[in-house]
CSV table of C-alpha atoms in Angstrom, one decimal:
chain,number,residue,atom,x,y,z
A,1,MET,CA,18.1,51.2,-45.9
A,2,MET,CA,16.0,49.9,-43.0
A,3,LYS,CA,15.7,53.4,-41.7
A,4,LYS,CA,14.4,54.8,-45.0
A,5,LEU,CA,11.8,51.8,-45.0
A,6,PHE,CA,10.7,52.6,-41.5
A,7,LEU,CA,10.2,56.4,-42.4
A,8,SER,CA,8.2,55.4,-45.5
A,9,LEU,CA,5.9,53.1,-43.5
A,10,LEU,CA,5.6,55.8,-40.8
A,11,SER,CA,4.4,58.3,-43.3
A,12,LEU,CA,1.7,55.7,-44.5
A,13,VAL,CA,0.2,55.4,-41.0
A,14,SER,CA,0.5,59.1,-40.3
A,15,TYR,CA,-1.5,60.2,-43.3
A,16,PRO,CA,-4.3,58.0,-44.4
A,17,ILE,CA,-4.7,56.9,-47.9
A,18,PHE,CA,-8.1,58.4,-49.1
A,19,ALA,CA,-10.6,56.3,-50.9
A,20,GLN,CA,-13.2,57.9,-53.0
A,21,THR,CA,-15.3,60.3,-51.1
A,22,PRO,CA,-18.9,58.9,-50.5
A,23,THR,CA,-21.3,60.8,-52.5
A,24,PRO,CA,-23.5,62.9,-50.2
A,25,ASN,CA,-27.2,61.9,-50.2
A,26,PHE,CA,-29.6,64.5,-48.9
A,27,LYS,CA,-33.4,64.4,-49.1
A,28,ILE,CA,-35.0,67.9,-49.3
A,29,GLN,CA,-38.1,68.7,-47.4
A,30,VAL,CA,-40.0,72.0,-47.5
A,31,VAL,CA,-40.7,73.3,-44.1
A,32,ASP,CA,-42.2,76.7,-45.1
A,33,ASN,CA,-42.4,78.3,-48.7
A,34,GLN,CA,-44.2,81.4,-47.6
A,35,ILE,CA,-41.7,83.3,-45.5
A,36,SER,CA,-40.9,87.0,-46.1
A,37,ILE,CA,-37.2,87.1,-45.9
A,38,GLY,CA,-35.7,84.6,-43.5
A,39,TYR,CA,-32.9,86.6,-42.0
A,40,GLY,CA,-31.7,84.0,-39.3
A,41,LEU,CA,-32.1,80.5,-38.0
A,42,ALA,CA,-31.6,79.0,-34.8
A,43,ILE,CA,-32.0,75.3,-33.6
A,44,GLY,CA,-33.1,74.1,-30.1
A,45,ASP,CA,-35.8,72.4,-28.1
A,46,VAL,CA,-38.5,74.9,-27.7
A,47,ASP,CA,-41.2,72.9,-26.0
A,48,GLY,CA,-39.1,70.4,-23.9
A,49,ASP,CA,-40.1,67.3,-25.8
A,50,LYS,CA,-36.4,66.4,-26.4
A,51,ARG,CA,-36.6,67.0,-30.0
A,52,LEU,CA,-34.8,70.0,-31.8
A,53,ASP,CA,-37.1,72.5,-33.2
A,54,ILE,CA,-36.5,75.2,-35.8
A,55,LEU,CA,-36.5,78.9,-35.0
A,56,LEU,CA,-36.6,81.6,-37.6
A,57,ALA,CA,-36.2,85.5,-37.5
A,58,ASP,CA,-38.4,86.4,-40.3
A,59,GLN,CA,-39.0,90.0,-41.6
A,60,LYS,CA,-41.8,90.8,-39.1
A,61,ASP,CA,-42.4,87.6,-37.2
A,62,ILE,CA,-40.2,85.5,-34.9
A,63,VAL,CA,-41.5,81.9,-35.4
A,64,TRP,CA,-40.7,78.3,-34.4
A,65,TYR,CA,-41.5,75.2,-36.2
A,66,LYS,CA,-42.4,72.1,-34.0
A,67,ASN,CA,-40.4,68.9,-34.6
A,68,GLU,CA,-42.9,66.2,-34.7
A,69,GLY,CA,-40.3,63.5,-34.7
A,70,THR,CA,-40.5,62.2,-38.2
A,71,LYS,CA,-39.0,63.1,-41.5
A,72,SER,CA,-41.5,61.2,-43.6
A,73,GLY,CA,-43.4,64.1,-45.0
A,74,GLU,CA,-45.0,65.4,-41.9
A,75,SER,CA,-45.6,69.1,-41.8
A,76,TRP,CA,-43.8,71.3,-39.3
A,77,LYS,CA,-46.3,73.4,-37.6
A,78,ARG,CA,-45.5,77.1,-37.4
A,79,TYR,CA,-46.0,79.1,-34.2
A,80,VAL,CA,-45.5,83.0,-33.9
A,81,MET,CA,-43.6,84.0,-30.9
A,82,VAL,CA,-43.8,87.8,-31.5
A,83,SER,CA,-44.7,90.0,-34.4
A,84,ASN,CA,-43.9,93.6,-35.5
A,85,ILE,CA,-41.8,94.1,-32.5
A,86,THR,CA,-40.2,97.2,-34.0
A,87,SER,CA,-41.1,99.5,-36.9
A,88,LYS,CA,-38.5,97.8,-39.2
A,89,ASP,CA,-37.3,94.2,-39.7
A,90,ASN,CA,-36.0,91.5,-37.4
A,91,VAL,CA,-32.5,90.4,-38.3
A,92,CYS,CA,-31.2,87.7,-36.0
A,93,ILE,CA,-32.0,85.3,-33.3
A,94,ALA,CA,-30.1,83.2,-30.5
A,95,ALA,CA,-31.5,80.1,-28.8
A,96,ARG,CA,-29.9,77.9,-26.2
A,97,ASP,CA,-30.9,76.1,-23.0
A,98,ILE,CA,-28.9,78.2,-20.6
A,99,ASP,CA,-30.7,77.3,-17.3
A,100,GLY,CA,-30.7,73.5,-17.6
A,101,ASP,CA,-34.4,73.0,-17.9
A,102,GLY,CA,-34.2,71.4,-21.3
A,103,LYS,CA,-35.9,74.3,-23.1
A,104,VAL,CA,-34.1,77.0,-24.9
A,105,GLU,CA,-33.9,80.8,-23.9
A,106,VAL,CA,-34.4,83.0,-26.8
A,107,ALA,CA,-33.2,86.5,-27.7
A,108,ILE,CA,-33.6,88.3,-31.0
A,109,GLY,CA,-32.2,91.4,-32.8
A,110,ALA,CA,-34.5,93.8,-34.6
A,111,MET,CA,-35.0,97.3,-36.0
A,112,TRP,CA,-32.7,96.4,-38.9
A,113,ASN,CA,-31.6,99.6,-40.6
A,114,PRO,CA,-28.0,99.2,-41.7
A,115,ALA,CA,-27.8,102.5,-43.5
A,116,GLU,CA,-28.5,104.4,-40.4
A,117,THR,CA,-25.4,104.6,-38.2
A,118,LYS,CA,-25.9,107.9,-36.4
A,119,ASP,CA,-29.5,107.7,-34.8
A,120,ILE,CA,-29.4,105.0,-32.4
A,121,THR,CA,-33.2,105.2,-31.9
A,122,GLN,CA,-33.7,104.4,-35.6
A,123,SER,CA,-31.3,101.6,-36.0
A,124,GLY,CA,-30.8,98.4,-33.9
A,125,ALA,CA,-32.8,96.7,-31.1
A,126,VAL,CA,-32.1,93.6,-28.7
A,127,PHE,CA,-34.8,91.8,-27.0
A,128,TYR,CA,-35.1,88.8,-24.7
A,129,LEU,CA,-38.2,86.8,-25.0
A,130,ILE,CA,-40.0,85.5,-22.0
A,131,ARG,CA,-41.7,82.2,-22.6
A,132,PRO,CA,-45.3,81.7,-21.7
A,133,GLN,CA,-46.5,78.6,-20.0
A,134,ASP,CA,-47.7,77.3,-23.4
A,135,PRO,CA,-44.8,78.1,-25.9
A,136,THR,CA,-47.2,77.9,-28.8
A,137,GLN,CA,-48.8,81.2,-27.5
A,138,ARG,CA,-47.2,84.6,-27.7
A,139,TRP,CA,-44.0,85.3,-25.8
A,140,GLU,CA,-43.2,88.6,-23.9
A,141,ALA,CA,-40.4,90.8,-25.3
A,142,VAL,CA,-38.2,92.6,-22.9
A,143,GLN,CA,-36.1,95.3,-24.6
A,144,LEU,CA,-32.4,95.5,-23.7
A,145,HIS,CA,-29.7,98.1,-24.2
A,146,HIS,CA,-28.4,98.0,-27.9
A,147,GLU,CA,-25.8,99.6,-30.2
A,148,ILE,CA,-26.4,100.8,-33.7
A,149,THR,CA,-27.0,98.2,-36.5
A,150,THR,CA,-27.6,95.1,-34.4
A,151,HIS,CA,-26.9,92.2,-36.6
A,152,ARG,CA,-25.7,88.9,-35.1
A,153,MET,CA,-26.1,87.3,-31.7
A,154,ARG,CA,-25.4,83.9,-30.0
A,155,TRP,CA,-25.3,82.6,-26.4
A,156,ALA,CA,-22.0,81.7,-25.0
A,157,GLN,CA,-21.0,79.7,-21.8
A,158,VAL,CA,-18.2,81.7,-20.3
A,159,SER,CA,-17.9,79.6,-17.1
A,160,LYS,CA,-19.4,76.6,-15.4
A,161,ASN,CA,-22.6,78.2,-14.4
A,162,LYS,CA,-22.7,81.4,-16.5
A,163,TYR,CA,-23.9,82.3,-19.8
A,164,GLN,CA,-23.7,85.5,-21.7
A,165,LEU,CA,-25.5,86.9,-24.8
A,166,ILE,CA,-23.0,88.1,-27.4
A,167,VAL,CA,-24.3,90.8,-29.8
A,168,VAL,CA,-22.3,92.0,-32.8
A,169,PRO,CA,-23.6,95.0,-34.7
A,170,LEU,CA,-22.6,95.5,-38.4
A,171,HIS,CA,-21.2,99.1,-38.0
A,172,GLY,CA,-19.9,101.4,-35.3
A,173,LEU,CA,-21.7,104.7,-34.3
A,174,GLY,CA,-21.4,107.2,-37.0
A,175,ASN,CA,-19.5,104.7,-39.3
A,176,THR,CA,-19.4,105.8,-42.9
A,177,ASN,CA,-18.2,103.3,-45.8
A,178,GLY,CA,-16.7,101.1,-43.2
A,179,ALA,CA,-14.6,103.8,-41.6
A,180,GLY,CA,-14.9,105.8,-38.3
A,181,THR,CA,-15.8,104.5,-34.8
A,182,GLY,CA,-15.3,100.8,-34.3
A,183,VAL,CA,-18.2,98.3,-33.8
A,184,LYS,CA,-19.0,98.0,-30.1
A,185,ILE,CA,-19.4,94.1,-29.5
A,186,LEU,CA,-21.2,93.5,-26.2
A,187,ALA,CA,-21.6,90.6,-23.9
A,188,TYR,CA,-24.8,90.8,-21.7
A,189,ASP,CA,-25.1,89.0,-18.3
A,190,VAL,CA,-28.5,87.4,-17.5
A,191,PRO,CA,-30.2,88.8,-14.4
A,192,LYS,CA,-32.3,86.6,-12.2
A,193,ASN,CA,-35.2,88.7,-13.2
A,194,PRO,CA,-35.0,89.2,-17.0
A,195,LYS,CA,-37.2,92.3,-16.7
A,196,GLN,CA,-34.5,94.1,-14.8
A,197,PRO,CA,-31.6,95.9,-16.5
A,198,TRP,CA,-29.1,93.5,-18.1
A,199,PRO,CA,-25.4,94.3,-17.2
A,200,TYR,CA,-23.1,94.3,-20.1
A,201,GLN,CA,-19.5,94.6,-20.9
A,202,LEU,CA,-17.5,95.6,-24.1
A,203,ILE,CA,-15.8,92.7,-25.8
A,204,ASP,CA,-14.2,94.7,-28.6
A,205,SER,CA,-14.5,98.1,-30.3
A,206,THR,CA,-11.5,98.0,-32.8
A,207,LEU,CA,-13.2,96.4,-36.0
A,208,HIS,CA,-15.2,97.9,-38.8
A,209,ILE,CA,-18.0,96.1,-40.8
A,210,THR,CA,-18.3,93.0,-38.9
A,211,HIS,CA,-20.6,90.3,-40.1
A,212,ASN,CA,-20.6,87.1,-38.2
A,213,PHE,CA,-18.7,85.3,-35.5
A,214,GLU,CA,-17.8,81.8,-34.1
A,215,ILE,CA,-17.7,80.8,-30.5
A,216,TRP,CA,-15.9,77.8,-29.0
A,217,GLU,CA,-15.8,76.8,-25.3
A,218,ASP,CA,-13.2,74.7,-23.6
A,219,THR,CA,-11.8,74.3,-20.1
A,220,ASN,CA,-9.3,77.0,-20.5
A,221,ALA,CA,-11.3,79.9,-21.9
A,222,THR,CA,-14.3,80.7,-24.1
A,223,LYS,CA,-13.1,82.4,-27.3
A,224,VAL,CA,-14.9,84.3,-30.1
A,225,LEU,CA,-13.6,84.7,-33.5
A,226,ILE,CA,-15.1,87.8,-35.1
A,227,GLY,CA,-15.2,88.1,-38.9
A,228,SER,CA,-14.7,91.6,-40.2
A,229,LYS,CA,-13.3,94.1,-42.7
A,230,GLU,CA,-9.8,93.7,-41.1
A,231,GLY,CA,-10.0,89.8,-40.9
A,232,GLY,CA,-10.9,87.4,-38.1
A,233,LYS,CA,-10.0,88.6,-34.6
A,234,VAL,CA,-9.9,86.3,-31.6
A,235,VAL,CA,-10.9,87.5,-28.2
A,236,ALA,CA,-11.2,85.4,-25.0
A,237,TYR,CA,-13.1,85.4,-21.7
A,238,GLN,CA,-10.5,85.1,-19.0
A,239,LYS,CA,-10.5,86.2,-15.4
A,240,ASN,CA,-14.2,87.3,-15.5
A,241,GLN,CA,-13.5,89.7,-18.5
A,242,TRP,CA,-13.2,89.8,-22.1
A,243,GLN,CA,-9.6,90.4,-23.4
A,244,PRO,CA,-7.8,90.5,-26.8
A,245,THR,CA,-5.6,87.3,-27.5
A,246,GLY,CA,-3.5,89.0,-30.1
A,247,GLN,CA,-4.5,86.2,-32.4
A,248,TRP,CA,-5.8,86.9,-35.9
A,249,ILE,CA,-7.0,84.3,-38.5
A,250,GLY,CA,-6.8,85.8,-41.9
A,251,GLU,CA,-5.5,89.1,-40.9
A,252,GLY,CA,-5.9,91.8,-43.5
A,253,LEU,CA,-8.5,89.5,-45.4
A,254,GLY,CA,-12.1,90.8,-45.2
A,255,VAL,CA,-14.2,88.1,-44.1
A,256,GLY,CA,-18.0,87.8,-43.4
A,257,GLU,CA,-19.1,84.2,-42.3
A,258,VAL,CA,-16.5,82.3,-40.2
A,259,ARG,CA,-16.6,78.7,-38.9
A,260,ARG,CA,-14.1,76.3,-37.4
A,261,GLY,CA,-13.3,72.8,-38.4
A,262,ASN,CA,-10.8,70.1,-38.4
A,263,LEU,CA,-8.8,68.5,-41.2
A,264,PRO,CA,-8.2,64.6,-41.4
A,265,ASN,CA,-4.8,65.2,-39.9
A,266,LYS,CA,-6.6,66.8,-36.9
A,267,GLU,CA,-5.2,70.2,-37.6
A,268,GLU,CA,-7.7,73.2,-37.2
A,269,PHE,CA,-8.9,75.4,-40.0
A,270,VAL,CA,-11.3,78.3,-40.4
A,271,ALA,CA,-13.8,78.4,-43.3
A,272,ALA,CA,-14.7,81.8,-44.4
A,273,VAL,CA,-16.7,83.8,-47.0
A,274,ALA,CA,-14.4,86.3,-48.4
A,275,PRO,CA,-14.7,89.2,-48.8
A,276,TRP,CA,-17.8,90.4,-46.8
A,277,HIS,CA,-20.8,89.2,-48.8
A,278,GLY,CA,-18.2,87.8,-51.1
A,279,ASN,CA,-17.7,85.4,-54.1
A,280,GLN,CA,-15.1,83.1,-52.4
A,281,LEU,CA,-15.2,80.3,-49.9
A,282,VAL,CA,-11.8,80.1,-48.4
A,283,VAL,CA,-10.0,77.8,-45.9
A,284,LEU,CA,-7.7,79.8,-43.6
A,285,ASN,CA,-4.8,78.2,-41.6
A,286,PRO,CA,-4.7,79.7,-38.0
A,287,LYS,CA,-0.9,78.9,-37.7
A,288,THR,CA,0.4,80.3,-40.9
A,289,ASN,CA,-2.2,83.0,-41.6
A,290,THR,CA,-2.5,81.7,-45.2
A,291,LYS,CA,-5.6,81.0,-47.2
A,292,LYS,CA,-6.8,78.4,-49.9
A,293,ILE,CA,-9.7,79.4,-52.1
A,294,LEU,CA,-12.1,76.5,-52.6
A,295,THR,CA,-14.5,78.3,-54.9
A,296,ASP,CA,-14.9,81.9,-56.4
A,297,ARG,CA,-18.3,81.2,-57.8
A,298,LEU,CA,-20.5,82.4,-55.0
A,299,SER,CA,-22.6,85.5,-55.2
A,300,GLN,CA,-23.4,87.2,-51.8
A,301,GLY,CA,-22.0,84.3,-49.9
A,302,HIS,CA,-24.1,84.5,-46.7
A,303,ALA,CA,-24.3,81.1,-44.9
A,304,LEU,CA,-21.7,78.6,-43.6
A,305,ALA,CA,-21.4,75.5,-41.3
A,306,CYS,CA,-18.7,73.0,-40.6
A,307,GLY,CA,-19.4,69.5,-39.4
A,308,ASP,CA,-18.9,65.8,-40.1
A,309,PHE,CA,-21.8,65.3,-42.4
A,310,LEU,CA,-20.4,62.2,-44.1
A,311,GLY,CA,-19.2,60.4,-41.0
A,312,LEU,CA,-15.6,60.6,-42.0
A,313,GLY,CA,-14.1,61.7,-38.7
A,314,TYR,CA,-13.3,65.2,-39.8
A,315,SER,CA,-15.0,68.2,-41.0
A,316,GLN,CA,-16.8,69.2,-44.2
A,317,ILE,CA,-18.0,72.6,-45.2
A,318,ALA,CA,-21.6,73.5,-46.2
A,319,VAL,CA,-21.9,76.9,-47.8
A,320,GLY,CA,-24.7,78.9,-49.2
A,321,TRP,CA,-25.3,82.1,-51.3
A,322,ARG,CA,-28.2,84.2,-52.0
A,323,ASN,CA,-27.8,85.8,-55.5
A,324,PRO,CA,-27.5,83.9,-58.8
A,325,ASN,CA,-23.8,83.3,-59.5
A,326,PRO,CA,-22.1,83.3,-62.9
A,327,ASP,CA,-23.8,80.1,-63.6
A,328,LYS,CA,-27.1,81.6,-62.8
A,329,LYS,CA,-27.5,79.3,-59.8
A,330,VAL,CA,-28.2,79.7,-56.2
A,331,GLY,CA,-28.0,77.0,-53.5
A,332,VAL,CA,-26.0,74.9,-51.0
A,333,ARG,CA,-22.9,73.1,-51.7
A,334,LEU,CA,-20.8,70.7,-49.6
A,335,PHE,CA,-17.0,70.7,-49.7
A,336,VAL,CA,-15.0,67.6,-48.7
A,337,PRO,CA,-11.2,67.4,-48.0
A,338,LYS,CA,-9.5,64.9,-50.3
A,339,ASP,CA,-6.2,64.6,-48.4
A,340,ALA,CA,-5.0,64.8,-44.9
A,341,THR,CA,-3.7,68.4,-45.0
A,342,GLY,CA,-6.6,70.0,-47.0
A,343,GLU,CA,-4.6,70.7,-50.1
A,344,ASN,CA,-7.4,69.4,-52.3
A,345,TRP,CA,-11.2,69.4,-51.8
A,346,GLU,CA,-14.2,68.0,-53.7
A,347,GLU,CA,-17.3,70.0,-54.3
A,348,PHE,CA,-20.8,68.4,-54.2
A,349,VAL,CA,-24.1,70.0,-55.2
A,350,LEU,CA,-26.9,69.3,-52.8
A,351,ASP,CA,-29.8,70.9,-54.4
A,352,GLU,CA,-29.4,71.1,-58.2
A,353,SER,CA,-33.2,71.2,-58.9
A,354,VAL,CA,-34.3,73.2,-55.8
A,355,MET,CA,-34.3,76.9,-55.4
A,356,MET,CA,-32.5,78.1,-52.3
A,357,ALA,CA,-31.2,81.6,-52.3
A,358,CYS,CA,-29.5,80.9,-49.0
A,359,GLU,CA,-29.6,83.6,-46.3
A,360,ASP,CA,-28.7,81.5,-43.4
A,361,LEU,CA,-28.1,77.8,-42.6
A,362,GLN,CA,-27.6,75.7,-39.6
A,363,ALA,CA,-26.3,72.1,-39.0
A,364,ALA,CA,-28.1,69.7,-36.5
A,365,ASP,CA,-29.2,66.2,-36.1
A,366,LEU,CA,-32.9,66.8,-36.2
A,367,ASP,CA,-34.1,63.1,-36.3
A,368,GLY,CA,-31.5,61.7,-33.8
A,369,ASP,CA,-30.1,59.2,-36.2
A,370,GLY,CA,-26.5,60.4,-35.7
A,371,ASP,CA,-26.1,62.3,-38.9
A,372,LEU,CA,-26.0,66.0,-39.3
A,373,ASP,CA,-28.8,67.4,-41.3
A,374,ILE,CA,-28.8,71.0,-42.9
A,375,ILE,CA,-31.5,73.6,-42.3
A,376,ALA,CA,-31.5,76.6,-44.7
A,377,ALA,CA,-33.6,79.8,-45.1
A,378,GLY,CA,-33.9,81.4,-48.6
A,379,ARG,CA,-34.2,85.1,-49.1
A,380,ALA,CA,-35.3,85.5,-52.7
A,381,THR,CA,-36.8,82.1,-52.8
A,382,LEU,CA,-38.8,82.8,-49.6
A,383,ASN,CA,-38.6,79.2,-48.1
A,384,VAL,CA,-37.2,77.2,-45.2
A,385,LEU,CA,-35.8,73.8,-46.3
A,386,ILE,CA,-34.4,70.6,-44.4
A,387,TYR,CA,-31.7,68.7,-46.2
A,388,TRP,CA,-32.2,65.4,-44.5
A,389,ASN,CA,-28.9,63.4,-44.4
A,390,GLN,CA,-29.5,60.0,-45.9
A,391,ARG,CA,-26.1,58.6,-45.1
A,392,ILE,CA,-26.3,54.8,-45.5
A,393,SER,CA,-23.2,53.4,-43.5
A,394,ARG,CA,-23.2,54.1,-39.7
């Protein structure tokens, strides 16, 4: 009898009893309502004032919006970094302080022409931007090697003093309807003189129709989770090279956006949009390779972030989509676990009265109050919005 009582009490302390989820409270601010497409966002300190700025890869311009240190209606001044860098659209941007000077280094992807998979001169481009002394002036673009259909990029720290630029194309050379040569995913080393050739190495070439990827860095290895037609594949940087780990998350499930999070019981999960440009937000279990569908009412799901927006001690999921769904809605939603193991989730609408045909979103604490805010770029709605987190209890 005593043993049963002990086990019952143990189960109570192992799995917390969940009170009612606090209602998210976000105040929306328009940063810009005259963008052209808003392909990709990045967040980082551009000018070294210790405040996070917003960077945007728009159709023809790469721009940054200066954080003036207030959310009380102040405008975010827009500065153009480069314009019309190729004959076609820009598509992605990566920003991170990789040299420790407190200011981000910036790389961009351009020449967006996803239908062209054979002529590498007409599809894809990668540039590193050299900052001027005054970052509000134009930056110098240095063109790097590229593969066909450059699509996503991020900076990764692969060792204590080494960063690489990870670039993921959409298709492989000559790829037709998601078949043929695999996508060449590359990692670029940063030379001392950025105008010199950038050495690069192949990360993977086995996937077809990739879309986005997630990086996590720990003391053992830097890993990359790549979302693709075949599922989520994990590769790792070990012994000065990239190697397959043999791990798949959602193998056989076509996924586009992928982000990692943690449940209340501390177990890891992967949030994903399925299939590619899909209608589902799913949670994948890395241990069992199973999925749970949180919603199937997206349309062109294209933006995803995991973070503790509500200060609960575990992750919630922010998701956005860019086409009207069955309810004729676009927007951003927040999904919150309602139990320790993530069997049940609660959905919250963040922008019922605001139009946000979400192409990309980022999570960052823009005002330094300890809460994650959401920054979103709208494709059809042609806007950049901040969802300021107004969480009361801290």
